[in-house]
XYZ file of C-alpha atoms in Angstrom:
402
model
C 127.638 51.130 173.975
C 127.880 54.017 171.503
C 129.573 57.037 173.003
C 131.750 60.085 172.295
C 134.774 60.851 174.471
C 136.012 64.448 174.360
C 139.553 64.937 175.636
C 141.321 68.319 175.769
C 145.051 68.874 176.283
C 145.668 72.114 178.205
C 149.282 73.236 178.272
C 151.442 76.330 178.054
C 155.243 76.163 178.393
C 157.580 78.400 180.319
C 159.276 80.139 177.402
C 162.972 80.947 177.516
C 164.001 84.567 177.228
C 166.628 85.528 174.605
C 169.831 84.278 176.228
C 173.139 85.267 174.646
C 176.508 83.568 174.851
C 178.040 86.375 176.938
C 175.355 85.872 179.616
C 176.598 82.348 180.425
C 177.914 82.380 183.975
C 176.373 85.783 184.646
C 172.600 85.335 184.439
C 170.875 82.294 185.913
C 167.312 83.478 185.269
C 166.247 81.851 181.993
C 162.518 82.410 181.837
C 160.659 85.109 179.914
C 158.183 86.174 182.580
C 156.817 89.007 180.462
C 155.971 86.777 177.486
C 154.705 83.949 179.665
C 152.334 86.243 181.536
C 151.096 88.029 178.411
C 150.539 84.849 176.413
C 148.769 83.198 179.329
C 146.475 86.198 179.788
C 145.690 86.219 176.068
C 144.847 82.504 175.973
C 142.821 82.784 179.171
C 140.680 85.559 177.708
C 140.301 84.012 174.257
C 139.940 80.334 175.234
C 139.965 79.157 178.826
C 137.404 81.487 180.409
C 134.807 81.530 177.610
C 135.139 77.827 176.828
C 135.041 76.780 180.481
C 131.879 78.829 180.943
C 130.335 77.233 177.861
C 131.173 73.715 179.051
C 129.719 74.468 182.480
C 126.486 75.662 180.856
C 126.312 72.549 178.665
C 126.857 70.222 181.628
C 124.062 71.877 183.586
C 121.719 72.160 180.579
C 121.998 68.450 179.882
C 121.907 67.360 183.535
C 125.369 65.832 183.412
C 124.830 63.824 180.234
C 127.446 65.955 178.487
C 130.945 65.135 179.754
C 134.522 66.004 178.885
C 138.044 65.243 180.029
C 141.116 67.424 180.585
C 144.826 66.907 180.952
C 146.303 70.006 182.609
C 150.103 70.092 182.610
C 151.770 70.981 185.898
C 153.508 74.017 184.481
C 150.177 75.190 183.033
C 148.696 74.954 186.523
C 151.642 76.896 187.973
C 151.072 79.694 185.491
C 147.340 79.771 186.147
C 148.089 80.159 189.849
C 150.509 83.006 189.156
C 148.899 84.828 186.230
C 145.219 83.829 186.022
C 143.747 82.475 189.266
C 140.228 83.105 187.969
C 140.872 80.641 185.128
C 142.139 78.032 187.573
C 138.968 78.520 189.613
C 136.875 77.974 186.471
C 138.596 74.615 185.880
C 137.988 73.697 189.520
C 134.275 74.501 189.122
C 134.081 72.207 186.101
C 135.709 69.307 187.935
C 133.433 69.883 190.934
C 130.392 69.073 188.757
C 131.450 65.424 188.765
C 131.104 65.274 184.981
C 134.632 66.366 184.055
C 137.509 63.935 184.357
C 141.150 64.872 184.936
C 144.076 62.803 183.679
C 147.617 62.539 184.961
C 150.634 63.259 182.782
C 154.236 64.385 183.159
C 154.360 67.545 185.245
C 156.450 69.571 182.803
C 154.998 68.162 179.575
C 158.264 66.277 179.256
C 159.656 63.709 176.827
C 161.286 61.835 179.726
C 159.326 58.625 179.008
C 161.632 58.190 176.001
C 164.830 58.473 178.024
C 164.513 57.697 181.721
C 161.986 55.478 183.486
C 163.072 56.934 186.828
C 162.516 60.524 185.748
C 159.238 59.561 184.066
C 157.879 58.077 187.292
C 159.144 61.030 189.337
C 157.591 63.562 186.948
C 154.236 61.788 187.029
C 154.331 61.607 190.822
C 154.842 65.370 191.057
C 151.895 65.909 188.732
C 149.730 63.571 190.815
C 150.484 65.687 193.862
C 149.691 68.941 192.065
C 146.307 67.645 190.887
C 145.541 66.370 194.379
C 146.476 69.726 195.893
C 144.461 71.926 193.524
C 141.425 69.705 192.934
C 140.321 68.649 196.390
C 142.204 65.357 196.610
C 141.388 64.245 193.046
C 143.135 61.020 191.966
C 143.105 60.312 188.209
C 142.675 56.748 186.975
C 143.691 57.363 183.363
C 146.983 58.622 181.969
C 147.876 60.805 179.022
C 151.553 60.972 178.106
C 153.038 64.128 176.620
C 151.671 64.648 173.082
C 149.976 61.213 173.297
C 153.407 59.548 173.004
C 152.935 55.821 173.517
C 154.623 52.487 173.041
C 154.160 49.029 174.502
C 156.905 49.625 177.089
C 155.640 53.097 178.035
C 152.211 51.564 178.559
C 153.724 48.845 180.720
C 155.314 51.496 182.961
C 152.038 53.416 183.154
C 150.286 50.223 184.272
C 152.972 49.664 186.900
C 152.163 53.135 188.253
C 148.596 51.976 188.887
C 146.627 53.481 186.019
C 143.692 51.691 184.443
C 143.922 53.306 181.025
C 145.941 55.480 178.676
C 145.170 57.688 175.672
C 147.113 57.681 172.425
C 146.855 58.286 168.678
C 144.920 55.997 166.371
C 147.824 55.993 163.923
C 147.084 54.320 160.600
C 150.440 52.536 160.426
C 149.697 50.914 163.792
C 146.026 50.113 163.284
C 146.198 48.816 159.735
C 142.692 47.520 158.993
C 141.533 47.963 162.596
C 139.246 50.775 163.748
C 140.206 53.343 166.418
C 136.596 53.234 167.631
C 137.111 50.391 170.103
C 138.930 49.850 173.383
C 142.205 47.937 173.149
C 144.723 46.718 175.734
C 148.460 47.118 176.112
C 150.406 44.349 174.383
C 152.609 43.670 177.455
C 150.222 44.392 180.328
C 146.612 43.662 179.315
C 145.272 45.288 182.496
C 145.950 48.662 180.864
C 143.144 49.758 178.527
C 144.119 51.873 175.508
C 141.862 54.547 173.976
C 142.762 55.655 170.449
C 142.120 59.054 168.911
C 139.838 59.153 165.882
C 142.158 61.533 164.068
C 139.907 62.313 161.111
C 136.924 63.505 163.132
C 139.160 65.132 165.781
C 141.181 67.053 163.210
C 138.032 68.166 161.387
C 137.382 70.283 164.480
C 140.918 71.048 165.624
C 142.616 71.874 162.316
C 140.115 72.146 159.473
C 137.175 73.907 161.109
C 138.032 77.436 159.964
C 139.826 76.488 156.734
C 137.810 78.070 153.939
C 139.656 76.055 151.277
C 138.537 72.797 152.896
C 136.031 70.986 150.680
C 133.687 70.442 153.642
C 133.789 74.045 154.878
C 131.805 75.208 156.747
C 131.549 72.464 159.333
C 128.070 72.487 160.877
C 126.662 70.356 163.677
C 124.276 68.667 161.241
C 127.165 67.763 158.943
C 129.241 66.463 161.843
C 126.329 64.408 163.175
C 125.841 62.935 159.713
C 129.492 61.803 159.727
C 129.039 60.289 163.185
C 126.016 58.374 161.989
C 128.106 56.878 159.191
C 130.331 55.170 161.771
C 129.529 51.425 161.702
C 126.952 50.415 164.305
C 129.328 47.936 165.929
C 131.878 50.683 166.704
C 131.644 51.633 170.367
C 133.493 54.887 171.030
C 134.552 57.936 169.029
C 137.515 59.539 170.777
C 137.778 63.237 169.924
C 141.156 64.369 171.251
C 142.513 67.884 170.671
C 144.307 70.907 172.122
C 141.963 72.979 174.257
C 143.377 76.082 172.607
C 141.501 74.946 169.485
C 138.626 77.000 170.867
C 139.239 80.711 170.490
C 142.993 80.594 169.966
C 143.783 78.284 167.024
C 140.248 78.604 165.706
C 139.152 82.153 166.433
C 135.715 82.960 167.805
C 134.855 84.485 164.425
C 135.015 81.023 162.808
C 131.943 79.983 164.789
C 133.820 77.358 166.828
C 132.086 78.276 170.092
C 128.631 78.150 168.533
C 129.478 74.798 166.981
C 130.285 73.389 170.417
C 127.266 75.108 171.964
C 124.888 73.227 169.678
C 126.781 69.947 169.251
C 125.436 68.095 172.324
C 121.808 68.819 171.352
C 122.519 67.663 167.804
C 124.117 64.431 169.064
C 121.347 63.642 171.546
C 118.589 64.374 169.046
C 120.125 62.951 165.892
C 122.219 59.932 166.935
C 122.264 57.000 169.342
C 125.516 58.263 170.894
C 126.051 59.447 174.471
C 129.044 61.280 175.962
C 131.482 59.569 178.339
C 134.727 60.234 180.159
C 137.718 57.931 179.578
C 137.134 56.126 182.881
C 133.536 55.434 181.948
C 134.607 54.122 178.556
C 137.119 51.660 179.985
C 134.626 50.584 182.664
C 131.808 49.809 180.240
C 133.374 48.829 176.907
C 134.998 45.421 176.546
C 138.450 45.441 174.885
C 138.550 43.851 171.455
C 142.227 42.882 171.534
C 145.806 44.000 171.996
C 147.312 46.979 170.214
C 150.987 46.442 169.329
C 153.150 49.581 169.333
C 156.815 48.522 169.439
C 158.089 51.947 168.292
C 156.717 55.094 169.979
C 153.935 57.035 168.270
C 152.430 60.463 168.943
C 149.597 62.630 167.652
C 151.893 65.081 165.833
C 152.278 65.764 162.123
C 151.528 63.440 159.240
C 153.954 60.770 160.430
C 152.429 60.417 163.929
C 155.935 59.701 165.225
C 158.510 61.568 167.337
C 160.071 63.716 164.617
C 158.238 66.835 165.763
C 160.580 66.863 168.798
C 163.403 64.404 168.121
C 165.083 63.235 164.961
C 167.227 66.031 163.584
C 170.750 66.787 164.811
C 169.700 69.911 166.714
C 166.961 68.204 168.682
C 168.965 65.057 169.430
C 172.001 67.033 170.597
C 169.948 69.214 172.943
C 167.919 66.297 174.308
C 170.916 64.030 174.858
C 172.934 66.789 176.523
C 170.051 67.543 178.860
C 169.574 63.967 180.007
C 173.292 63.392 180.464
C 172.801 65.614 183.511
C 170.098 63.525 185.168
C 172.164 61.898 187.915
C 173.952 65.138 188.722
C 170.662 66.994 189.016
C 169.195 64.330 191.292
C 172.268 64.581 193.521
C 171.715 68.338 193.868
C 169.984 69.781 196.918
C 169.228 73.078 195.189
C 165.476 73.514 194.505
C 166.208 76.058 191.752
C 168.285 73.445 189.933
C 165.437 70.940 190.165
C 162.890 73.506 188.985
C 164.941 74.552 185.955
C 165.690 70.905 185.133
C 161.944 70.222 184.947
C 161.211 73.298 182.876
C 164.050 72.571 180.433
C 162.519 69.168 179.694
C 159.310 70.689 178.306
C 158.681 69.297 174.836
C 158.008 72.730 173.334
C 161.723 73.640 173.458
C 162.510 70.722 171.131
C 159.455 71.363 168.973
C 160.842 74.826 168.179
C 163.994 73.155 166.801
C 162.082 71.117 164.223
C 163.369 71.620 160.675
C 160.375 70.193 158.828
C 158.984 72.139 155.930
C 155.790 72.234 153.866
C 152.471 71.772 155.714
C 153.849 70.456 158.989
C 156.589 73.078 158.929
C 153.932 75.789 158.789
C 152.362 74.400 161.954
C 155.711 74.369 163.748
C 156.457 77.946 162.701
C 153.031 79.063 163.962
C 153.830 77.940 167.517
C 157.488 79.015 167.674
C 158.649 82.341 169.157
C 161.925 82.026 167.205
C 162.835 83.156 163.720
C 164.286 79.749 162.900
C 164.918 76.289 164.416
C 168.617 77.170 164.561
C 167.937 80.225 166.702
C 165.854 78.054 169.023
C 168.721 75.568 169.302
C 171.379 78.203 170.000
C 169.259 79.907 172.645
C 168.501 76.597 174.373
C 172.125 75.454 174.323
C 173.307 78.772 175.774
C 170.882 78.263 178.656
C 171.955 74.654 179.050
C 175.620 75.717 179.158
C 174.871 78.029 182.065
C 172.833 75.306 183.765
C 175.798 72.919 183.507
C 178.080 75.608 184.937
C 175.771 75.986 187.947
C 175.949 72.232 188.524
C 179.756 72.305 188.346
C 179.968 75.143 190.863
C 177.637 73.348 193.274
C 179.607 70.089 192.936
C 182.897 71.931 193.508
C 181.532 73.690 196.586
C 180.257 70.365 197.948
C 183.735 68.835 197.609
C 185.361 71.800 199.353
C 182.937 71.615 202.247
């Protein structure tokens, strides 16, 4: 088996509006509807609609031999329903071809797997229901945790939830001499298959494609196929995992990214012995070569491939810890608005904006952040969280009085 597995993460957060200290106790609406709508419409026009149409054409042109996989966060799906129903319909058309796989994840693109097994399972269950509701009863078999965060224990929990496989990063410090181009199994629960991102080939498309200073610029299909053909013959699967917004948003149309993808399947079929497969097909047909041991969580972010994009500095840890101190109180609440805001406040993007890294990774963080600085992001989030805590206190007081 020699195959390529394309996986696309599709996610947009609910962004917080500027929330000042004097608004605590006065304003319980935290979300920047104007920015969320405008950003969603922009990404839909630049990425989702044109790329979905291109993928649909490629699937039909190649009679289903070209296949891809998506993970659509729950809050992304909510925003598509509200702001861009035509984009949601285009995703539904892709899935209806039978050649596009959907994965489950945490509904709110949350970091809860690092803090609470109960919340993790609950968040995944809500996402399962949303996928079932919007995609004609679809039931994913494979899981993708937020930002490909994975450890042995997270994988064990995912297996307990009934999944056959999980995606994560092929981090060098985990693999050592091993290749990411094979199927592995979870170190605790071998029933769970593990697919590892080939980060070099993935990032050639996702990050370096339009970089004119890159020594291999411009990236052509013939050049990419040549690199694929250099992969040892015994290697079974090349996992190309990336943000869907790579196409048209991070790499603008003017870079040629759409034309690259338009011609890539033909180049692969004509110039290699590779096919295209979905994650489920990979785990069904490729035999695992051994266990992958990940005692400390990894992710696909930054050079370190660890958690420091979201957790690790004092700002991030304070905000994250304060949020999850509220878990039991939130679960005791009967207020649906409390539960909604609790989910939205868990979204990993809020903590990403608080990252204080500099140099190359810092540039990437600044690109995605709506704030002037990580400190502004922290202050805004903590102001919102202070009001959220006040709402919980008022509800608990009223419950006692009644």
